[in-house]
Amino acid sequence: MGRSSSAFSAVLCLLLLLSAGYGQLDYKFYDTTCPNLTKIVRRGVWSAIANETRLAASILRLHFHDCFVNGCEGSILLDESIDFKGEKNASPNRNSVRGFEVIDAIKANVEKACPSTVSCSDILTLAARDAVSLAGGPFWFVPLGRRDGVTANETAANTDLPSPFESLGNITAKFISKGLDSKDVVVLSGGHSIGFAQCFTFKSRLFNFDGAGNPDPILDESLLTSLRSVCQNQDDSNSNLVPLDSATSSKFDNSYFKNLVNSSGILLSDQTLMSDNKTAALVLNYSKYPFMFFKDFGVSMTKMGNIGVLTGVDGEIRKNCRVVNK
Ligand code: HEM
Ligand SMILES: *[C@@H]1O[C@H](CO)[C@@H](O)[C@H](O)[C@H]1NC(C)=O
Ligand SMILES: *[C@@H]1O[C@H](CO)[C@@H](O)[C@H](O)[C@H]1NC(C)=O
Ligand SMILES: *[C@@H]1O[C@H](CO)[C@@H](O)[C@H](O)[C@H]1NC(C)=O
Ligand SMILES: *[C@@H]1O[C@H](CO)[C@@H](O)[C@H](O)[C@H]1NC(C)=O
Ligand SMILES: *[C@@H]1O[C@H](CO)[C@@H](O)[C@H](O)[C@H]1NC(C)=O
Ligand SMILES: *[C@@H]1O[C@H](CO)[C@@H](O)[C@H](O)[C@H]1NC(C)=O
Ligand SMILES: *[C@@H]1O[C@H](CO)[C@@H](O)[C@H](O)[C@H]1NC(C)=O
């Protein structure tokens, strides 16, 4: 083979890699290989929500918990195997994250239309977008081309995901370590506009916040009374559910931020956004300008959806979202 023809092959190779979107995400990634993808995903999310409204929230959270652990590469979807412990059993996830069946059902339909072509991590990212928009929230375009990881990390799920008992400083540090910032903490906390929390995640605010038997003095009185009726001061109510946005729990809107302004946030980590002047100013803006929240939410979700993605020849396209390919 001559010198010029090998140079030619190298150039051709480079062009092919570029057109495949090598190393970066691309809005048109599946346009020729799976043209019906976005329709299939949206229909799957729609039918799940039609059956159970809460699944919109559950799918959104699943995407967040995927991205914060080893990046958005579908590791949270993997069941435990002989090679690794699953993230599903990590403390922020166990008996808490849900919606796996929805992703399985969508993946099965996508495999029928375009076998071994679309990653589980792209499906989850699109599904989270559709969950938000079908719940009445904003729509944004999702760049695609993520590939699926081949392992899960239970330890990383325990250490990297924020906890509702942490300080704002610690939560912000976790976001920063993922390439996000303090504004993203406020904007993305707006995900709590939909869905539910179990009593144990905020119960310390209701009964013994100060160690002397008093509730969190910031918590609105009438909300306190209604929360205490669902979450009694005994362990058997620990998994009872309370809407994270007491005003409009199944509609994705800015009332989460209005609640924070009038001391009606559920999690301590929610209400604490009002304890810092910088984040409080942003909360106040979103409480007044829903359009500003919607626009910023799409931007921050896109940033979160790009955390640690695998592209090009890294990872794989899983056949079944729960197991690594043979
Ligand atoms: C800022 C730090 C965050 C903390 C400390 C936090 C904490 C929590 C907790 C404790 C729950 C209740 C879980 C349970 O009781 O089983 C929850 C639910 C939820 N979180 Fe977050 N979260 C955070 C950020 C986010 C982000 C960034 C999103 C998405 C953009 C999100 C979306 C959700 C949704 C939608 C639910 C309800 C899920 C359902 O009903 O199935 N959260 N979160
Ligand atoms: C896309 O879906 C339409 C029906 O909605 C179908 O007619 C068409 O064959 C599908 N295209 C591909 C490539 O699967
Ligand atoms: C609808 O939701 C219920 C639980 O709320 C579940 O048991 C059932 O399997 C779901 N049906 C479909 C078709 O997804
Ligand atoms: C899992 O995550 C932990 C914490 O981030 C890290 O120390 C460890 O090296 C990871 N394990 C693997 C196998 O990547
Ligand atoms: C914040 O993080 C530090 C270092 O990990 C830890 O010592 C501290 O207890 C955390 N604070 C809260 C409120 O979680
Ligand atoms: C707080 O705001 C919410 C949502 O706007 C509203 O439903 C609720 O009544 C308000 N509570 C108080 C005490 O003003
Ligand atoms: C935060 O705002 C309060 C009043 O709302 C003010 O007293 C305080 O000085 C402000 N702190 C900073 C660091 O700006
Ligand atoms: C709040 O919105 C106004 C515009 O309406 C803007 O000038 C200001 O910088 C915003 N504040 C924050 C903290 O984003």
mmCIF file of N, CA, C and O and ligand atoms in Angstrom, residues 54-61 64-65 68 92 94-98 162-166 171 175 184-185 187-201 241 244 267 269-270 297 301 304, ligand 1:
data_model
loop_
_atom_site.group_PDB
_atom_site.id
_atom_site.type_symbol
_atom_site.label_atom_id
_atom_site.label_comp_id
_atom_site.label_asym_id
_atom_site.label_seq_id
_atom_site.Cartn_x
_atom_site.Cartn_y
_atom_site.Cartn_z
ATOM 1 N N ARG A 54 -47.463 9.503 39.001
ATOM 2 C CA ARG A 54 -46.195 9.672 39.719
ATOM 3 C C ARG A 54 -44.991 9.235 38.895
ATOM 4 O O ARG A 54 -43.856 9.669 39.160
ATOM 5 N N LEU A 55 -45.208 8.343 37.905
ATOM 6 C CA LEU A 55 -44.053 7.839 37.155
ATOM 7 C C LEU A 55 -43.280 8.945 36.438
ATOM 8 O O LEU A 55 -42.088 8.796 36.166
ATOM 9 N N ALA A 56 -43.921 10.070 36.132
ATOM 10 C CA ALA A 56 -43.177 11.184 35.534
ATOM 11 C C ALA A 56 -42.048 11.594 36.474
ATOM 12 O O ALA A 56 -40.893 11.753 36.070
ATOM 13 N N ALA A 57 -42.390 11.745 37.742
ATOM 14 C CA ALA A 57 -41.396 12.129 38.752
ATOM 15 C C ALA A 57 -40.340 11.041 38.912
ATOM 16 O O ALA A 57 -39.137 11.321 38.987
ATOM 17 N N SER A 58 -40.783 9.805 38.948
ATOM 18 C CA SER A 58 -39.850 8.707 39.184
ATOM 19 C C SER A 58 -38.816 8.598 38.062
ATOM 20 O O SER A 58 -37.641 8.335 38.311
ATOM 21 N N ILE A 59 -39.248 8.817 36.832
ATOM 22 C CA ILE A 59 -38.327 8.729 35.693
ATOM 23 C C ILE A 59 -37.328 9.890 35.715
ATOM 24 O O ILE A 59 -36.143 9.718 35.450
ATOM 25 N N LEU A 60 -37.817 11.072 36.050
ATOM 26 C CA LEU A 60 -36.921 12.233 36.155
ATOM 27 C C LEU A 60 -35.828 11.958 37.190
ATOM 28 O O LEU A 60 -34.638 12.186 36.962
ATOM 29 N N ARG A 61 -36.220 11.433 38.339
ATOM 30 C CA ARG A 61 -35.253 11.171 39.406
ATOM 31 C C ARG A 61 -34.271 10.072 39.011
ATOM 32 O O ARG A 61 -33.084 10.121 39.347
ATOM 33 N N PHE A 64 -31.503 11.610 37.054
ATOM 34 C CA PHE A 64 -30.610 12.340 37.961
ATOM 35 C C PHE A 64 -29.682 11.358 38.696
ATOM 36 O O PHE A 64 -28.459 11.547 38.733
ATOM 37 N N HIS A 65 -30.243 10.288 39.231
ATOM 38 C CA HIS A 65 -29.430 9.327 39.978
ATOM 39 C C HIS A 65 -28.522 8.509 39.070
ATOM 40 O O HIS A 65 -27.533 7.948 39.533
ATOM 41 N N PHE A 68 -25.414 11.267 38.256
ATOM 42 C CA PHE A 68 -24.511 11.636 39.348
ATOM 43 C C PHE A 68 -23.583 10.500 39.778
ATOM 44 O O PHE A 68 -22.690 10.700 40.597
ATOM 45 N N PRO A 92 -29.384 5.865 48.915
ATOM 46 C CA PRO A 92 -30.325 6.849 48.344
ATOM 47 C C PRO A 92 -31.344 6.204 47.393
ATOM 48 O O PRO A 92 -32.339 6.838 47.039
ATOM 49 N N ARG A 94 -32.362 2.487 47.484
ATOM 50 C CA ARG A 94 -33.101 1.324 47.955
ATOM 51 C C ARG A 94 -34.501 1.701 48.453
ATOM 52 O O ARG A 94 -34.659 2.666 49.209
ATOM 53 N N ASN A 95 -35.501 0.950 47.992
ATOM 54 C CA ASN A 95 -36.904 1.235 48.347
ATOM 55 C C ASN A 95 -37.282 2.680 48.042
ATOM 56 O O ASN A 95 -38.109 3.271 48.736
ATOM 57 N N SER A 96 -36.665 3.240 47.026
ATOM 58 C CA SER A 96 -36.913 4.649 46.754
ATOM 59 C C SER A 96 -36.973 4.948 45.252
ATOM 60 O O SER A 96 -37.975 5.463 44.769
ATOM 61 N N VAL A 97 -35.906 4.646 44.512
ATOM 62 C CA VAL A 97 -35.991 4.890 43.057
ATOM 63 C C VAL A 97 -36.946 3.880 42.433
ATOM 64 O O VAL A 97 -37.041 2.737 42.866
ATOM 65 N N ARG A 98 -37.647 4.334 41.418
ATOM 66 C CA ARG A 98 -38.631 3.477 40.761
ATOM 67 C C ARG A 98 -38.756 3.883 39.294
ATOM 68 O O ARG A 98 -38.204 4.888 38.885
ATOM 69 N N PRO A 162 -26.558 13.513 46.522
ATOM 70 C CA PRO A 162 -26.828 14.382 47.673
ATOM 71 C C PRO A 162 -27.896 13.779 48.584
ATOM 72 O O PRO A 162 -28.775 13.060 48.115
ATOM 73 N N SER A 163 -27.792 14.076 49.862
ATOM 74 C CA SER A 163 -28.770 13.583 50.830
ATOM 75 C C SER A 163 -29.584 14.768 51.352
ATOM 76 O O SER A 163 -29.083 15.897 51.419
ATOM 77 N N PRO A 164 -30.850 14.527 51.727
ATOM 78 C CA PRO A 164 -31.677 15.631 52.217
ATOM 79 C C PRO A 164 -31.232 16.136 53.582
ATOM 80 O O PRO A 164 -31.705 17.160 54.057
ATOM 81 N N PHE A 165 -30.308 15.402 54.236
ATOM 82 C CA PHE A 165 -29.848 15.802 55.563
ATOM 83 C C PHE A 165 -28.560 16.615 55.494
ATOM 84 O O PHE A 165 -28.043 17.055 56.515
ATOM 85 N N GLU A 166 -28.036 16.801 54.289
ATOM 86 C CA GLU A 166 -26.777 17.534 54.136
ATOM 87 C C GLU A 166 -27.005 19.043 54.120
ATOM 88 O O GLU A 166 -28.092 19.520 53.783
ATOM 89 N N ILE A 171 -24.098 19.950 49.574
ATOM 90 C CA ILE A 171 -24.827 19.583 48.361
ATOM 91 C C ILE A 171 -24.224 20.309 47.161
ATOM 92 O O ILE A 171 -23.981 19.713 46.109
ATOM 93 N N PHE A 175 -22.513 18.957 43.544
ATOM 94 C CA PHE A 175 -22.861 19.408 42.190
ATOM 95 C C PHE A 175 -21.615 19.921 41.468
ATOM 96 O O PHE A 175 -21.400 19.625 40.296
ATOM 97 N N ASP A 184 -27.278 25.609 39.238
ATOM 98 C CA ASP A 184 -27.884 24.321 38.866
ATOM 99 C C ASP A 184 -28.548 23.652 40.074
ATOM 100 O O ASP A 184 -29.563 22.969 39.924
ATOM 101 N N VAL A 185 -27.964 23.839 41.272
ATOM 102 C CA VAL A 185 -28.576 23.267 42.477
ATOM 103 C C VAL A 185 -29.995 23.818 42.643
ATOM 104 O O VAL A 185 -30.950 23.073 42.862
ATOM 105 N N VAL A 187 -31.928 25.469 40.322
ATOM 106 C CA VAL A 187 -32.795 25.171 39.169
ATOM 107 C C VAL A 187 -33.262 23.717 39.211
ATOM 108 O O VAL A 187 -34.458 23.424 39.078
ATOM 109 N N LEU A 188 -32.314 22.794 39.395
ATOM 110 C CA LEU A 188 -32.657 21.368 39.315
ATOM 111 C C LEU A 188 -33.437 20.887 40.537
ATOM 112 O O LEU A 188 -34.199 19.924 40.445
ATOM 113 N N SER A 189 -33.277 21.582 41.671
ATOM 114 C CA SER A 189 -34.124 21.250 42.820
ATOM 115 C C SER A 189 -35.587 21.471 42.456
ATOM 116 O O SER A 189 -36.487 20.883 43.070
ATOM 117 N N GLY A 190 -35.837 22.308 41.452
ATOM 118 C CA GLY A 190 -37.191 22.511 40.939
ATOM 119 C C GLY A 190 -37.804 21.233 40.392
ATOM 120 O O GLY A 190 -39.018 21.176 40.149
ATOM 121 N N GLY A 191 -36.986 20.172 40.218
ATOM 122 C CA GLY A 191 -37.527 18.848 39.884
ATOM 123 C C GLY A 191 -38.499 18.376 40.956
ATOM 124 O O GLY A 191 -39.388 17.561 40.687
ATOM 125 N N HIS A 192 -38.344 18.905 42.157
ATOM 126 C CA HIS A 192 -39.255 18.555 43.250
ATOM 127 C C HIS A 192 -40.618 19.234 43.110
ATOM 128 O O HIS A 192 -41.411 19.234 44.038
ATOM 129 N N SER A 193 -40.868 19.793 41.943
ATOM 130 C CA SER A 193 -42.210 20.275 41.621
ATOM 131 C C SER A 193 -43.180 19.118 41.429
ATOM 132 O O SER A 193 -44.406 19.309 41.467
ATOM 133 N N ILE A 194 -42.628 17.905 41.164
ATOM 134 C CA ILE A 194 -43.480 16.714 41.032
ATOM 135 C C ILE A 194 -42.932 15.592 41.918
ATOM 136 O O ILE A 194 -41.753 15.594 42.270
ATOM 137 N N GLY A 195 -43.796 14.665 42.261
ATOM 138 C CA GLY A 195 -43.360 13.473 42.975
ATOM 139 C C GLY A 195 -43.530 13.541 44.482
ATOM 140 O O GLY A 195 -44.048 14.520 45.030
ATOM 141 N N PHE A 196 -43.035 12.504 45.141
ATOM 142 C CA PHE A 196 -43.305 12.300 46.566
ATOM 143 C C PHE A 196 -42.045 11.983 47.360
ATOM 144 O O PHE A 196 -41.063 11.497 46.807
ATOM 145 N N ALA A 197 -42.123 12.241 48.653
ATOM 146 C CA ALA A 197 -41.053 11.862 49.570
ATOM 147 C C ALA A 197 -41.633 11.028 50.708
ATOM 148 O O ALA A 197 -42.766 11.263 51.146
ATOM 149 N N GLN A 198 -40.856 10.073 51.182
ATOM 150 C CA GLN A 198 -41.259 9.273 52.333
ATOM 151 C C GLN A 198 -41.009 10.082 53.612
ATOM 152 O O GLN A 198 -40.053 10.857 53.687
ATOM 153 N N CYS A 199 -41.835 9.829 54.607
ATOM 154 C CA CYS A 199 -41.759 10.615 55.848
ATOM 155 C C CYS A 199 -40.361 10.672 56.460
ATOM 156 O O CYS A 199 -39.934 11.718 56.954
ATOM 157 N N PHE A 200 -39.639 9.550 56.405
ATOM 158 C CA PHE A 200 -38.350 9.545 57.109
ATOM 159 C C PHE A 200 -37.358 10.541 56.533
ATOM 160 O O PHE A 200 -36.394 10.910 57.198
ATOM 161 N N THR A 201 -37.584 10.993 55.274
ATOM 162 C CA THR A 201 -36.626 11.907 54.658
ATOM 163 C C THR A 201 -36.722 13.341 55.190
ATOM 164 O O THR A 201 -35.858 14.164 54.887
ATOM 165 N N LEU A 241 -46.151 8.525 52.221
ATOM 166 C CA LEU A 241 -45.740 9.486 51.193
ATOM 167 C C LEU A 241 -46.404 10.850 51.331
ATOM 168 O O LEU A 241 -47.585 10.948 51.645
ATOM 169 N N LEU A 244 -43.898 16.400 47.327
ATOM 170 C CA LEU A 244 -42.801 17.356 47.497
ATOM 171 C C LEU A 244 -43.257 18.785 47.219
ATOM 172 O O LEU A 244 -42.688 19.747 47.728
ATOM 173 N N LEU A 267 -38.461 19.024 52.169
ATOM 174 C CA LEU A 267 -37.156 18.542 52.639
ATOM 175 C C LEU A 267 -36.376 19.707 53.241
ATOM 176 O O LEU A 267 -36.492 20.847 52.775
ATOM 177 N N SER A 269 -33.330 20.093 52.764
ATOM 178 C CA SER A 269 -32.458 20.514 51.661
ATOM 179 C C SER A 269 -33.191 21.425 50.674
ATOM 180 O O SER A 269 -32.561 22.192 49.943
ATOM 181 N N ASP A 270 -34.505 21.346 50.620
ATOM 182 C CA ASP A 270 -35.277 22.275 49.784
ATOM 183 C C ASP A 270 -35.331 23.645 50.463
ATOM 184 O O ASP A 270 -34.941 24.660 49.893
ATOM 185 N N PHE A 297 -34.395 25.503 33.438
ATOM 186 C CA PHE A 297 -34.451 24.074 33.748
ATOM 187 C C PHE A 297 -33.944 23.253 32.559
ATOM 188 O O PHE A 297 -33.160 22.313 32.731
ATOM 189 N N MET A 301 -30.769 20.838 32.789
ATOM 190 C CA MET A 301 -30.969 19.410 32.510
ATOM 191 C C MET A 301 -30.017 18.950 31.411
ATOM 192 O O MET A 301 -29.502 17.832 31.450
ATOM 193 N N MET A 304 -26.709 18.532 33.038
ATOM 194 C CA MET A 304 -26.686 17.311 33.840
ATOM 195 C C MET A 304 -26.638 16.075 32.940
ATOM 196 O O MET A 304 -25.944 15.103 33.244
HETATM 197 C C1 HEM B 1 -30.358 18.914 45.413
HETATM 198 C C2 HEM B 1 -30.234 17.749 46.014
HETATM 199 C C3 HEM B 1 -31.347 16.761 46.101
HETATM 200 C C4 HEM B 1 -31.725 16.083 47.205
HETATM 201 C C5 HEM B 1 -31.093 16.167 48.581
HETATM 202 C C6 HEM B 1 -32.849 15.268 46.838
HETATM 203 C C7 HEM B 1 -33.512 14.407 47.697
HETATM 204 C C8 HEM B 1 -34.675 13.729 47.397
HETATM 205 C C9 HEM B 1 -35.386 12.904 48.333
HETATM 206 C C10 HEM B 1 -34.979 12.608 49.757
HETATM 207 C C11 HEM B 1 -36.498 12.438 47.702
HETATM 208 C C12 HEM B 1 -37.564 11.516 48.284
HETATM 209 C C13 HEM B 1 -37.131 10.071 48.093
HETATM 210 C C14 HEM B 1 -37.972 9.096 48.894
HETATM 211 O O1 HEM B 1 -38.616 9.508 49.868
HETATM 212 O O2 HEM B 1 -37.992 7.887 48.541
HETATM 213 C C15 HEM B 1 -36.470 12.966 46.364
HETATM 214 C C16 HEM B 1 -37.433 12.732 45.417
HETATM 215 C C17 HEM B 1 -37.384 13.233 44.127
HETATM 216 N N1 HEM B 1 -36.341 13.942 43.573
HETATM 217 FE FE1 HEM B 1 -34.783 14.742 44.549
HETATM 218 N N2 HEM B 1 -33.147 15.471 45.526
HETATM 219 C C18 HEM B 1 -32.242 16.357 45.027
HETATM 220 C C19 HEM B 1 -32.162 16.793 43.726
HETATM 221 C C20 HEM B 1 -33.002 16.377 42.706
HETATM 222 C C21 HEM B 1 -32.796 16.657 41.313
HETATM 223 C C22 HEM B 1 -31.590 17.383 40.730
HETATM 224 C C23 HEM B 1 -33.850 16.119 40.634
HETATM 225 C C24 HEM B 1 -34.141 16.136 39.167
HETATM 226 C C25 HEM B 1 -33.871 17.139 38.374
HETATM 227 C C26 HEM B 1 -34.713 15.504 41.618
HETATM 228 C C27 HEM B 1 -35.907 14.895 41.354
HETATM 229 C C28 HEM B 1 -36.686 14.245 42.282
HETATM 230 C C29 HEM B 1 -38.022 13.749 42.001
HETATM 231 C C30 HEM B 1 -38.794 13.946 40.709
HETATM 232 C C31 HEM B 1 -38.450 13.091 43.156
HETATM 233 C C32 HEM B 1 -39.778 12.338 43.358
HETATM 234 C C33 HEM B 1 -39.613 10.905 42.850
HETATM 235 C C34 HEM B 1 -40.848 10.033 42.941
HETATM 236 O O3 HEM B 1 -41.913 10.487 43.363
HETATM 237 O O4 HEM B 1 -40.729 8.843 42.568
HETATM 238 N N3 HEM B 1 -34.152 15.648 42.854
HETATM 239 N N4 HEM B 1 -35.352 13.738 46.201
#
